[in-house]
Short mmCIF file of C-alpha atoms in Angstrom, two decimals:
data_model
loop_
_atom_site.label_atom_id
_atom_site.label_comp_id
_atom_site.label_asym_id
_atom_site.label_seq_id
_atom_site.Cartn_x
_atom_site.Cartn_y
_atom_site.Cartn_z
CA MET U 1 9.72 -11.30 -6.37
CA THR U 2 10.42 -12.42 -2.83
CA VAL U 3 9.52 -16.06 -2.41
CA ASN U 4 9.16 -18.40 0.53
CA HIS U 5 11.12 -21.41 -0.68
CA HIS U 6 11.16 -24.71 1.17
CA SER U 7 13.62 -26.84 -0.76
CA PRO U 8 14.51 -30.50 -0.28
CA SER U 9 18.23 -31.15 0.11
CA GLY U 10 20.17 -30.74 -3.10
CA THR U 11 17.32 -29.13 -5.08
CA ASN U 12 18.13 -25.88 -6.88
CA LEU U 13 14.68 -24.35 -7.35
CA LEU U 14 15.94 -21.79 -9.84
CA GLN U 15 17.17 -24.54 -12.21
CA THR U 16 14.36 -27.08 -11.78
CA ALA U 17 11.32 -27.51 -14.02
CA LEU U 18 8.12 -26.38 -12.31
CA ALA U 19 4.98 -28.43 -11.89
CA LYS U 20 1.53 -27.00 -12.70
CA PRO U 21 0.89 -24.03 -10.37
CA TYR U 22 -2.21 -23.58 -8.29
CA HIS U 23 -3.90 -20.69 -6.49
CA TYR U 24 -5.47 -20.38 -3.09
CA ARG U 25 -7.06 -17.68 -0.94
CA ARG U 26 -6.20 -16.87 2.67
CA SER U 27 -7.78 -14.08 4.73
CA GLY U 28 -9.34 -12.79 1.52
CA ARG U 29 -5.99 -12.41 -0.29
CA TYR U 30 -4.91 -14.56 -3.26
CA TYR U 31 -1.64 -16.53 -3.41
CA LEU U 32 0.19 -18.44 -6.13
CA ARG U 33 2.06 -21.63 -5.25
CA LEU U 34 4.71 -23.23 -7.47
CA ARG U 35 6.71 -26.42 -6.87
CA PRO U 36 9.48 -28.27 -8.71
CA GLN U 37 8.52 -31.32 -10.71
CA GLY U 38 9.17 -34.66 -9.06
CA THR U 39 8.82 -33.55 -5.43
CA VAL U 40 6.01 -32.59 -3.10
CA LYS U 41 8.25 -30.87 -0.56
CA GLY U 42 9.88 -27.93 -2.34
CA PHE U 43 7.65 -25.00 -3.25
CA PHE U 44 7.45 -21.25 -3.84
CA THR U 45 4.58 -19.25 -2.36
CA LEU U 46 3.94 -15.75 -3.67
CA SER U 47 1.37 -13.27 -2.40
CA LEU U 48 -0.55 -11.74 -5.31
CA ARG U 49 -1.27 -8.64 -3.21
CA THR U 50 -4.96 -8.44 -4.02
CA THR U 51 -8.38 -9.63 -2.85
CA ASP U 52 -9.88 -9.35 -6.34
CA LYS U 53 -9.90 -12.66 -8.23
CA ALA U 54 -9.67 -11.18 -11.73
CA THR U 55 -6.71 -9.00 -10.75
CA ALA U 56 -5.06 -11.99 -9.04
CA MET U 57 -5.32 -14.15 -12.16
CA THR U 58 -3.86 -11.38 -14.33
CA ILE U 59 -0.94 -10.88 -11.95
CA SER U 60 -0.42 -14.65 -11.77
CA ASP U 61 -0.24 -14.99 -15.55
CA ASP U 62 2.26 -12.14 -15.64
CA ILE U 63 4.51 -13.77 -13.03
CA LEU U 64 4.48 -17.12 -14.78
CA SER U 65 5.37 -15.57 -18.14
CA THR U 66 8.18 -13.63 -16.47
CA LEU U 67 9.65 -16.78 -14.92
CA LYS U 68 9.72 -18.38 -18.36
CA ALA U 69 11.78 -15.46 -19.63
CA TYR U 70 14.87 -16.78 -17.89
CA HIS U 71 14.50 -20.45 -18.91
CA LEU U 72 15.15 -21.30 -15.27
CA ASP U 73 14.81 -24.99 -16.04
CA ASN U 74 17.32 -24.74 -18.88
CA PRO U 75 20.83 -23.42 -18.07
CA GLU U 76 21.80 -24.22 -21.68
CA ALA U 77 19.35 -21.64 -23.10
CA SER U 78 20.91 -19.42 -25.77
CA TRP U 79 20.93 -15.65 -25.59
CA ASP U 80 18.62 -15.49 -28.62
CA GLU U 81 16.02 -17.60 -26.78
CA LEU U 82 16.29 -15.45 -23.67
CA ARG U 83 16.20 -12.18 -25.63
CA GLU U 84 12.97 -13.23 -27.34
CA ARG U 85 11.31 -13.82 -23.97
CA LEU U 86 12.66 -10.54 -22.57
CA ILE U 87 11.12 -8.67 -25.52
CA GLU U 88 7.74 -10.22 -24.71
CA PHE U 89 8.16 -9.29 -21.04
CA ALA U 90 9.16 -5.68 -21.80
CA GLU U 91 6.45 -5.13 -24.43
CA TYR U 92 3.77 -6.54 -22.10
CA ASN U 93 4.85 -4.22 -19.27
CA LEU U 94 4.83 -1.29 -21.66
CA THR U 95 1.36 -1.87 -23.08
CA MET U 96 -0.68 -3.50 -20.27
CA ALA U 97 -3.59 -1.53 -18.77
CA HIS U 98 -3.79 -0.92 -14.99
CA GLY U 99 -6.51 -0.20 -12.49
CA ASP U 100 -5.93 1.31 -9.04
CA SER U 101 -5.54 -2.06 -7.31
CA SER U 102 -3.24 -3.59 -9.94
CA LEU U 103 -0.98 -0.51 -9.94
CA VAL U 104 -0.31 -1.00 -6.23
CA ALA U 105 0.11 -4.75 -6.58
CA TYR U 106 2.48 -4.61 -9.56
CA GLU U 107 4.64 -1.90 -8.02
CA MET U 108 5.24 -4.06 -4.97
CA ILE U 109 5.69 -7.31 -6.91
CA ASN U 110 8.19 -5.64 -9.27
CA ASP U 111 10.20 -4.40 -6.27
CA GLU U 112 10.27 -7.87 -4.74
CA HIS U 113 11.12 -9.44 -8.10
CA HIS U 114 13.98 -6.94 -8.50
CA LEU U 115 15.46 -7.82 -5.09
CA ALA U 116 15.21 -11.58 -5.69
CA LEU U 117 16.91 -11.33 -9.10
CA ARG U 118 19.82 -9.35 -7.63
CA LYS U 119 20.33 -12.02 -4.98
CA ALA U 120 20.13 -14.75 -7.62
CA SER U 121 22.73 -13.00 -9.76
CA ALA U 122 25.12 -12.61 -6.83
CA LYS U 123 24.73 -16.01 -5.18
CA LEU U 124 23.50 -18.67 -7.62
CA PRO U 125 25.41 -20.64 -10.28
CA LEU U 126 23.60 -19.17 -13.28
CA SER U 127 24.99 -19.53 -16.79
CA ILE U 128 26.46 -16.50 -18.57
CA ASN U 129 23.37 -16.17 -20.75
CA GLN U 130 21.09 -16.39 -17.70
CA GLN U 131 23.15 -13.74 -15.92
CA ARG U 132 22.91 -11.52 -18.96
CA ALA U 133 19.13 -12.03 -19.09
CA VAL U 134 18.81 -11.24 -15.38
CA SER U 135 20.79 -8.02 -15.87
CA LYS U 136 18.47 -6.93 -18.69
CA ALA U 137 15.39 -7.98 -16.70
CA LEU U 138 16.46 -5.70 -13.86
CA GLU U 139 16.55 -2.79 -16.29
CA ILE U 140 13.08 -3.74 -17.55
CA LEU U 141 11.67 -3.88 -14.03
CA GLU U 142 13.14 -0.48 -13.12
CA ALA U 143 11.77 1.04 -16.32
CA SER U 144 8.39 -0.63 -15.71
CA GLN U 145 8.14 1.10 -12.35
CA GLU U 146 8.77 4.40 -14.10
CA ARG U 147 6.12 3.60 -16.70
CA MET U 148 3.52 3.02 -13.93
CA ARG U 149 4.26 6.54 -12.73
CA GLY U 150 3.54 7.90 -16.20
CA ARG U 151 7.14 7.97 -17.48
CA SER U 152 7.48 5.34 -20.20
CA GLY U 153 10.56 6.68 -22.06
CA LYS U 154 13.11 4.24 -20.57
CA LEU U 155 10.93 1.20 -21.25
CA VAL U 156 10.30 2.33 -24.82
CA GLU U 157 14.09 2.57 -25.38
CA ILE U 158 14.67 -0.88 -23.89
CA VAL U 159 12.05 -2.45 -26.17
CA LYS U 160 13.58 -0.67 -29.17
CA ASP U 161 17.13 -1.79 -28.27
CA LEU U 162 16.10 -5.42 -27.71
CA ASN U 163 14.25 -5.56 -31.01
CA GLY U 164 17.06 -3.83 -32.90
CA GLU U 165 19.92 -5.97 -31.59
CA SER U 166 21.14 -8.52 -34.14
CA CYS U 167 20.99 -12.18 -33.09
CA GLY U 168 24.20 -13.71 -31.78
CA THR U 169 25.81 -10.38 -30.88
CA SER U 170 28.47 -10.85 -28.25
CA VAL U 171 28.12 -8.51 -25.32
CA ALA U 172 30.37 -8.44 -22.28
CA LEU U 173 28.62 -9.65 -19.13
CA SER U 174 27.82 -6.91 -16.63
CA LEU U 175 26.42 -8.23 -13.36
CA PRO U 176 23.87 -5.95 -11.65
CA LEU U 177 25.12 -6.81 -8.22
CA SER U 178 28.30 -8.73 -7.52
CA VAL U 179 29.04 -10.65 -4.35
CA SER U 180 31.57 -8.01 -3.36
CA ALA U 181 28.99 -5.29 -3.85
CA LEU U 182 26.85 -6.93 -1.17
CA SER U 183 29.40 -5.84 1.44
CA GLY U 184 27.97 -2.32 1.14
CA LEU U 185 24.34 -1.51 1.82
CA THR U 186 22.55 1.57 0.53
CA PHE U 187 19.35 2.79 2.14
CA LYS U 188 17.50 1.55 -0.95
CA ASP U 189 18.88 -1.95 -0.27
CA LEU U 190 17.92 -1.81 3.40
CA SER U 191 14.42 -0.52 2.78
CA ALA U 192 13.84 -3.18 0.10
CA LEU U 193 14.86 -5.89 2.55
CA TYR U 194 12.65 -4.34 5.23
CA MET U 195 9.59 -4.16 2.96
CA ALA U 196 10.13 -7.71 1.69
CA GLU U 197 10.16 -9.04 5.25
CA ARG U 198 7.16 -7.00 6.38
CA LYS U 199 5.03 -7.44 3.27
CA ASP U 200 2.58 -9.85 4.90
CA SER U 201 2.12 -7.81 8.09
CA ILE U 202 1.57 -4.36 6.54
CA GLN U 203 -1.61 -3.43 4.69
CA VAL U 204 -1.27 -2.59 0.99
CA SER U 205 -2.36 1.02 1.49
CA THR U 206 0.21 1.50 4.27
CA MET U 207 2.93 -0.27 2.28
CA ARG U 208 2.37 2.17 -0.56
CA ASP U 209 3.14 5.02 1.86
CA VAL U 210 6.19 3.14 3.21
CA LYS U 211 7.49 2.65 -0.30
CA SER U 212 6.99 6.30 -1.24
CA SER U 213 8.75 7.53 1.92
CA CYS U 214 11.68 5.16 1.48
CA GLU U 215 12.09 6.22 -2.16
CA ALA U 216 12.26 9.89 -1.12
CA ILE U 217 14.94 9.12 1.48
CA GLY U 218 16.84 6.73 -0.79
CA THR U 219 16.99 9.30 -3.59
CA ILE U 220 18.85 11.74 -1.33
CA LEU U 221 21.15 9.20 0.34
CA GLY U 222 21.98 7.64 -3.03
CA ASP U 223 24.98 5.28 -2.94
CA LEU U 224 25.92 6.09 0.66
CA ASP U 225 27.03 2.89 2.43
CA MET U 226 24.79 2.76 5.49
CA LYS U 227 27.29 0.47 7.22
CA THR U 228 29.68 3.40 7.49
CA HIS U 229 27.23 6.30 7.66
CA THR U 230 27.86 9.13 10.12
CA ARG U 231 25.80 11.55 12.17
CA GLU U 232 26.77 14.23 9.67
CA ASP U 233 25.24 12.17 6.84
CA MET U 234 21.94 12.01 8.72
CA LYS U 235 21.96 15.74 9.48
CA ASN U 236 22.64 16.47 5.81
CA LEU U 237 19.68 14.25 4.89
CA ARG U 238 17.38 16.18 7.21
CA ASN U 239 18.55 19.53 5.84
CA LYS U 240 18.08 18.33 2.26
CA LEU U 241 14.54 17.11 3.03
CA LEU U 242 13.66 20.47 4.57
CA GLU U 243 14.68 22.36 1.42
CA ASP U 244 11.43 21.60 -0.41
CA ARG U 245 9.15 20.00 2.18
CA LYS U 246 7.14 21.17 5.15
CA PRO U 247 8.52 20.30 8.61
CA SER U 248 5.49 18.10 9.26
CA THR U 249 6.28 16.06 6.14
CA VAL U 250 9.98 15.80 7.05
CA LYS U 251 9.01 14.61 10.52
CA LYS U 252 7.00 11.73 8.99
CA LEU U 253 9.84 10.81 6.62
CA LEU U 254 12.37 10.75 9.47
CA THR U 255 10.03 8.57 11.50
CA ARG U 256 10.03 6.11 8.59
CA LEU U 257 13.82 6.36 8.41
CA SER U 258 14.11 5.42 12.09
CA THR U 259 11.78 2.45 11.62
CA VAL U 260 13.96 1.02 8.86
CA MET U 261 17.24 1.82 10.65
CA ASP U 262 16.07 0.22 13.92
CA TRP U 263 14.99 -2.86 11.99
CA ALA U 264 18.39 -3.00 10.24
CA VAL U 265 20.29 -2.81 13.55
CA ASN U 266 18.03 -5.38 15.22
CA ASN U 267 18.50 -7.80 12.30
CA GLY U 268 22.28 -7.45 12.08
CA TYR U 269 22.52 -5.47 8.85
CA LEU U 270 24.00 -2.44 10.66
CA ASP U 271 26.07 -2.14 13.83
CA LYS U 272 24.59 1.22 14.76
CA SER U 273 22.51 4.10 13.43
CA PHE U 274 22.75 7.87 13.88
CA ASP U 275 19.20 8.90 13.04
CA LYS U 276 17.84 9.81 16.48
CA GLY U 277 16.94 13.36 17.54
CA LEU U 278 16.73 14.69 13.99
CA LYS U 279 13.01 15.45 13.76
CA PRO U 280 12.16 19.16 13.35
CA THR U 281 9.97 20.62 16.08
CA LYS U 282 9.22 24.11 14.80
CA GLY U 283 6.33 23.98 12.35
CA ALA U 284 6.16 20.18 12.58
CA ASP U 285 2.52 19.96 13.58
CA SER U 286 0.23 18.28 11.06
CA SER U 287 -0.31 20.43 7.98
CA ARG U 288 -3.89 19.11 7.66
CA GLU U 289 -6.40 21.71 8.85
CA ALA U 290 -9.84 20.96 10.29
CA PHE U 291 -12.91 22.42 8.63
CA SER U 292 -14.68 25.23 10.44
CA GLN U 293 -18.27 24.80 11.61
CA ASP U 294 -19.43 27.03 8.78
CA GLN U 295 -17.60 24.84 6.25
CA VAL U 296 -19.05 21.66 7.73
CA LYS U 297 -22.58 23.12 7.62
CA ALA U 298 -22.08 24.23 4.01
CA LEU U 299 -20.85 20.76 3.06
CA MET U 300 -23.84 19.07 4.72
CA ALA U 301 -26.22 21.52 3.08
CA HIS U 302 -24.75 20.45 -0.27
CA ALA U 303 -25.04 16.76 0.65
CA LYS U 304 -28.71 17.17 1.61
CA SER U 305 -29.41 18.83 -1.73
CA LEU U 306 -28.39 15.65 -3.57
CA PRO U 307 -30.95 12.90 -4.38
CA VAL U 308 -31.54 10.36 -1.60
CA ASP U 309 -30.23 7.60 -3.87
CA ALA U 310 -26.99 9.45 -4.70
CA TRP U 311 -23.99 7.71 -3.07
CA GLN U 312 -22.12 11.03 -2.81
CA ARG U 313 -24.80 12.33 -0.43
CA TRP U 314 -24.20 9.55 2.05
CA ALA U 315 -20.40 9.35 1.64
CA LEU U 316 -20.05 13.04 2.48
CA SER U 317 -22.57 12.81 5.34
CA LEU U 318 -20.85 9.80 6.93
CA GLY U 319 -17.51 11.55 6.67
CA VAL U 320 -18.92 14.46 8.67
CA ILE U 321 -20.75 12.57 11.42
CA THR U 322 -18.41 9.59 11.91
CA GLY U 323 -14.93 10.89 11.02
CA THR U 324 -14.03 7.68 9.16
CA ARG U 325 -10.94 7.48 7.01
CA ILE U 326 -11.81 7.63 3.32
CA GLU U 327 -10.74 4.03 2.64
CA GLU U 328 -12.70 2.75 5.65
CA LEU U 329 -15.73 4.51 4.22
CA ARG U 330 -15.23 3.23 0.67
CA GLN U 331 -15.16 -0.42 1.78
CA LEU U 332 -18.41 -0.33 3.80
CA THR U 333 -20.88 -3.07 2.97
CA LYS U 334 -24.60 -3.46 3.55
CA ALA U 335 -23.83 -5.83 6.44
CA ASP U 336 -21.65 -3.19 8.14
CA VAL U 337 -24.68 -1.00 8.93
CA LYS U 338 -26.31 -2.62 11.94
CA GLN U 339 -27.81 -2.14 15.37
CA VAL U 340 -25.74 -2.75 18.51
CA SER U 341 -27.60 -2.48 21.80
CA GLY U 342 -30.35 -0.56 20.04
CA VAL U 343 -27.90 1.93 18.47
CA TRP U 344 -27.42 2.11 14.68
CA VAL U 345 -23.68 1.98 13.89
CA ILE U 346 -21.27 1.41 11.05
CA ASP U 347 -18.85 -1.45 11.69
CA ILE U 348 -15.23 -0.96 10.54
CA ASN U 349 -13.89 -4.50 10.14
CA ARG U 350 -11.76 -6.82 8.02
CA ASN U 351 -14.60 -9.07 6.87
CA ASP U 352 -14.79 -10.11 3.20
CA GLY U 353 -11.23 -9.04 2.41
CA LYS U 354 -11.56 -5.44 3.66
CA THR U 355 -8.46 -3.73 5.05
CA VAL U 356 -7.89 -1.21 7.83
CA LYS U 357 -4.89 0.95 8.66
CA THR U 358 -4.16 -0.68 12.04
CA LYS U 359 -5.81 -3.18 14.36
CA ASN U 360 -6.88 -0.24 16.53
CA ALA U 361 -8.99 1.02 13.63
CA LEU U 362 -11.35 -1.94 14.09
CA ARG U 363 -14.38 -0.35 15.74
CA VAL U 364 -18.03 0.58 15.53
CA VAL U 365 -19.14 4.21 15.17
CA PRO U 366 -22.69 5.28 16.14
CA LEU U 367 -24.80 7.15 13.56
CA THR U 368 -26.22 10.39 14.98
CA ASP U 369 -29.69 11.03 13.58
CA GLY U 370 -30.31 14.74 12.95
CA ALA U 371 -26.65 15.83 13.20
CA TYR U 372 -26.27 18.66 10.66
CA GLY U 373 -29.60 17.44 9.26
CA PHE U 374 -28.44 13.83 8.74
CA ASP U 375 -31.54 11.69 8.00
CA LEU U 376 -30.91 8.24 9.47
CA GLN U 377 -34.06 6.66 8.05
CA ALA U 378 -33.30 7.89 4.53
CA PHE U 379 -29.77 6.51 4.85
CA LEU U 380 -31.08 3.12 6.03
CA GLU U 381 -33.36 3.03 2.99
CA PHE U 382 -30.32 3.72 0.78
CA VAL U 383 -28.52 0.83 2.50
CA ARG U 384 -31.54 -1.47 2.07
CA LYS U 385 -31.51 -0.92 -1.70
CA ALA U 386 -27.74 -1.45 -2.00
CA ASP U 387 -26.46 -4.73 -3.48
CA SER U 388 -23.49 -5.49 -1.25
CA ARG U 389 -20.99 -2.65 -1.09
CA LEU U 390 -22.46 0.77 -0.43
CA PHE U 391 -19.91 2.47 -2.70
CA THR U 392 -18.67 0.74 -5.84
CA LEU U 393 -15.85 2.99 -7.10
CA GLY U 394 -12.17 2.04 -6.83
CA ALA U 395 -9.98 3.77 -4.24
CA GLY U 396 -8.47 6.39 -6.56
CA GLN U 397 -11.73 7.41 -8.24
CA PHE U 398 -13.66 7.41 -4.95
CA SER U 399 -11.12 9.76 -3.39
CA ASN U 400 -11.00 12.00 -6.46
CA VAL U 401 -14.77 12.41 -6.62
CA LEU U 402 -15.19 13.22 -2.92
CA ASN U 403 -12.22 15.55 -2.68
CA GLY U 404 -13.33 17.21 -5.91
CA ALA U 405 -16.75 17.83 -4.37
CA LEU U 406 -15.11 19.39 -1.31
CA ARG U 407 -13.02 21.71 -3.48
CA ASP U 408 -16.02 22.76 -5.54
CA VAL U 409 -18.44 23.31 -2.65
CA LEU U 410 -15.98 24.98 -0.25
CA SER U 411 -13.64 26.66 -2.79
CA LEU U 412 -10.61 25.07 -1.14
CA LYS U 413 -7.01 26.04 -1.80
CA ALA U 414 -4.91 23.80 -4.01
CA ASP U 415 -2.31 23.20 -1.26
CA ARG U 416 -4.29 20.21 0.15
CA THR U 417 -4.26 21.58 3.69
CA GLN U 418 -7.96 20.73 3.71
CA THR U 419 -9.13 17.40 2.25
CA PHE U 420 -11.64 14.70 3.12
CA HIS U 421 -9.27 13.64 5.91
CA SER U 422 -9.82 17.06 7.50
CA LEU U 423 -13.29 15.87 8.49
CA ARG U 424 -11.58 13.59 11.04
CA HIS U 425 -9.83 16.63 12.48
CA SER U 426 -13.11 18.50 12.60
CA LEU U 427 -14.82 15.70 14.53
CA ALA U 428 -11.82 15.36 16.84
CA GLY U 429 -12.04 19.08 17.57
CA ALA U 430 -15.79 18.84 18.23
CA LEU U 431 -15.27 15.94 20.65
CA LYS U 432 -12.60 17.90 22.48
CA ALA U 433 -14.76 21.03 22.65
CA ALA U 434 -17.58 18.95 24.14
CA GLU U 435 -15.10 17.71 26.79
CA VAL U 436 -15.61 14.09 25.76
CA PRO U 437 -13.19 11.78 27.67
CA VAL U 438 -10.08 10.97 25.65
CA GLY U 439 -10.71 7.23 25.73
CA THR U 440 -14.20 7.60 24.28
CA ALA U 441 -12.98 10.01 21.58
CA GLU U 442 -10.20 7.61 20.62
CA SER U 443 -12.68 4.72 20.38
CA ILE U 444 -14.79 6.76 17.96
CA LEU U 445 -11.82 7.77 15.80
CA GLY U 446 -10.07 4.38 15.91
CA HIS U 447 -6.97 5.44 17.82
CA ALA U 448 -7.54 3.65 21.12
CA SER U 449 -6.00 0.29 21.97
CA GLY U 450 -9.37 -0.68 23.37
CA SER U 451 -11.41 -0.04 20.22
CA ILE U 452 -14.39 -2.31 19.64
CA SER U 453 -14.96 -4.57 16.64
CA TYR U 454 -17.87 -6.84 15.90
CA ASP U 455 -15.69 -9.88 16.62
CA LEU U 456 -14.39 -8.51 19.93
CA TYR U 457 -17.52 -7.46 21.77
CA GLY U 458 -17.11 -7.94 25.52
CA ALA U 459 -19.40 -7.73 28.49
CA GLY U 460 -19.12 -3.93 28.64
CA SER U 461 -19.51 -3.28 24.93
CA ALA U 462 -23.17 -2.21 25.15
CA VAL U 463 -22.24 0.44 27.71
CA GLU U 464 -19.34 1.62 25.54
CA VAL U 465 -21.47 1.90 22.37
CA LYS U 466 -24.08 3.96 24.21
CA ARG U 467 -21.33 6.12 25.70
CA MET U 468 -19.95 6.81 22.22
CA ALA U 469 -23.43 7.58 20.89
CA GLU U 470 -24.03 10.08 23.71
CA ALA U 471 -20.61 11.66 23.12
CA LEU U 472 -21.36 12.15 19.43
CA ILE U 473 -24.77 13.63 20.13
CA GLU U 474 -23.10 16.16 22.44
CA ALA U 475 -20.22 16.94 20.07
CA LEU U 476 -22.43 17.33 16.99
CA SER U 477 -25.19 19.25 18.72
CA GLU U 478 -24.04 22.55 17.19
CA GLY U 479 -24.89 21.13 13.83
#
């Protein structure tokens, strides 16, 4: 749990009773604010990592119960009192149900909580019992992360051990991270610090990818002290990654490595890094393959065979004719289908708590009536009958259904070289084949720095929208 703490002089927030918490919403995302009793100046602010109110309240209750586990307002708490709370914390983490959004949120909050507890153990004047509770809580958090990946064995053992331990047993204190240990920094430490600092500027979906990449790198580097790492260490990392990964995947991982290492140097954690020039070039092109024209036509033929009120029909069709990312598509609302300068478009925006991969992804994409048999009027009727969101499934289920349809209709290989994302590659290839100017193609796909959003329309936007519409008509004419 990384917190923004603004403390009045002399106030130790970790040993001060907390006033009643309250929640607020900013840019669609929910936050929890806590403050010490008796002051209006000191406070903690925690991002709850979600735009869904019900999920936010569940996460908030979980955080508050976890804080109570350490009796942070009572340094005199006995080990028996702390152990009882830790049992509740561990059992709750073991048995709680998760949806797609809460899995992402809890993974990130547990990581931040883990980092904050390690700093507290190393730097704050906690009692021996509090230190012991923090040490056990770190084990619970690590095991909870494993449980959310479907491996609950460690957490089950922790719950069993805590319940089976007799009250009053004396156990030697074992700090999870001593002050002296802070002199060395593993890649796991660096990446945790990096993600904690960037948590508010990186979208949840992107942060999930950052976290996964950093875990893969950190597993190989292990306990290597990055303050004394060598060029040979980095070359060994690259070679180890290449043992069981495609060059294109290794290239992405090493790009993430460089991002974290540059950040560490710029922020004074490292004096230098030796990660440059490592990326493989042979076979490093994207492993994602575009669909052929025959495959695209077969997919659209399947879509058109579905009922006009079936959401799958329109999700597949929009993927083909607009090249949207699957999460951009899933979040579309009724209000996002509109006319701009007489052209029907879908608007990719951040309204109502929606997220996009980058700011350049904010754009409008024209809808090409007749492309591969796309029926614009039938789609508009589907939109008219929709409540608010066009597609109501969560991210994981939405992706599974659409990619499952692709596999069934096109008999795709199991190696994931062709997925829903391949439709973007197909459209990019069609735009290139039609000799569409690069800038216009990038505006359609959301790569250009000059992409259009509903909030950023300028004097030339009408011309640009019509230019994109004409480009898509030309590119999709074969269909």
